[in-house]
Amino acid sequence: SRLRVSEAVLTSAMESMEQEPAFASTESMEQKILQADRNMLEEALLSVIFKKPSLAKFLKNSPPLKDNFYAKVLDVLMKQEEFSLNRLAEVFPAEEKMKIEFLSLKSQELWNEVEEKNLENYLNLMANKLNRDELVSQLKEINYKIKEAEKEPSKEKLSVLMAQARDLGDRLAKFQ
């Protein structure tokens, strides 16, 4: 059967569709990283390590991953001298092996067209965003505690919390 739409109409419709920029484009990738939620960042971070395992060493001073599965994967990866998907999968129960496979496929999909020299930059950007987000979260918690402490007669607790807030603020400024 034939379509009853002229070629001109199809061409016009295709041209009017928004073209998504190439995923490997540096600007769009940086924007995606900065807008990603924590779970997506942790997954993307691991996928970079799957793509280029030698980059795992850059995460030694990063805050722990919040997702228990991702944290365990990263821990196992950090202990491996040479990356092996099979050895990695051996550590996990059968139901989690599919997640490992998914991360591997995600790595190939996400970073396929990205030059290897840019992977370290993206990894650092993700790690910095995770650090920054963690510090912001801690700062919010401290600010809540400060408001509660302001209601109490003793100001010792308040001064300790204020010092903690200043410290967190100073650490956060390093990531801005």
CSV table of C-alpha atoms in Angstrom, one decimal, residues 38-52 65 67-77 83 85 88-89 92 95-112:
chain,number,residue,atom,x,y,z
A,38,ARG,CA,21.9,11.8,41.5
A,39,ASN,CA,20.8,8.3,40.4
A,40,MET,CA,21.4,9.2,36.7
A,41,LEU,CA,24.8,10.7,37.6
A,42,GLU,CA,25.9,7.6,39.6
A,43,GLU,CA,24.9,5.4,36.7
A,44,ALA,CA,26.7,7.6,34.1
A,45,LEU,CA,29.7,7.7,36.3
A,46,LEU,CA,29.9,3.9,36.5
A,47,SER,CA,29.4,3.7,32.7
A,48,VAL,CA,32.5,5.9,32.2
A,49,ILE,CA,34.5,3.6,34.4
A,50,PHE,CA,33.2,0.6,32.3
A,51,LYS,CA,34.3,2.4,29.2
A,52,LYS,CA,37.7,3.4,30.6
A,65,LEU,CA,27.6,6.5,46.0
A,67,ASP,CA,22.7,3.7,45.5
A,68,ASN,CA,23.9,0.5,47.3
A,69,PHE,CA,24.2,-1.5,44.1
A,70,TYR,CA,26.2,1.2,42.3
A,71,ALA,CA,28.4,1.6,45.4
A,72,LYS,CA,29.1,-2.1,45.5
A,73,VAL,CA,30.0,-2.1,41.8
A,74,LEU,CA,32.4,0.8,42.2
A,75,ASP,CA,34.0,-0.8,45.2
A,76,VAL,CA,34.6,-4.1,43.3
A,77,LEU,CA,35.9,-2.1,40.3
A,83,PHE,CA,38.7,-4.7,34.4
A,85,LEU,CA,33.1,-7.8,33.1
A,88,LEU,CA,32.8,-8.3,38.1
A,89,ALA,CA,29.6,-10.2,37.5
A,92,PHE,CA,26.9,-10.4,42.3
A,95,GLU,CA,19.4,-11.0,39.6
A,96,GLU,CA,22.0,-8.3,39.7
A,97,LYS,CA,24.1,-9.7,36.8
A,98,MET,CA,21.5,-8.2,34.5
A,99,LYS,CA,22.1,-4.8,36.0
A,100,ILE,CA,25.9,-5.3,35.3
A,101,GLU,CA,25.1,-6.1,31.7
A,102,PHE,CA,22.9,-3.1,31.5
A,103,LEU,CA,25.6,-0.8,32.8
A,104,SER,CA,28.0,-2.3,30.2
A,105,LEU,CA,25.5,-1.7,27.4
A,106,LYS,CA,24.8,1.8,28.8
A,107,SER,CA,28.5,2.5,28.7
A,108,GLN,CA,28.8,1.6,25.0
A,109,GLU,CA,25.7,3.6,24.2
A,110,LEU,CA,26.5,6.8,26.2
A,111,TRP,CA,30.1,7.1,25.4
A,112,ASN,CA,30.4,5.4,22.0
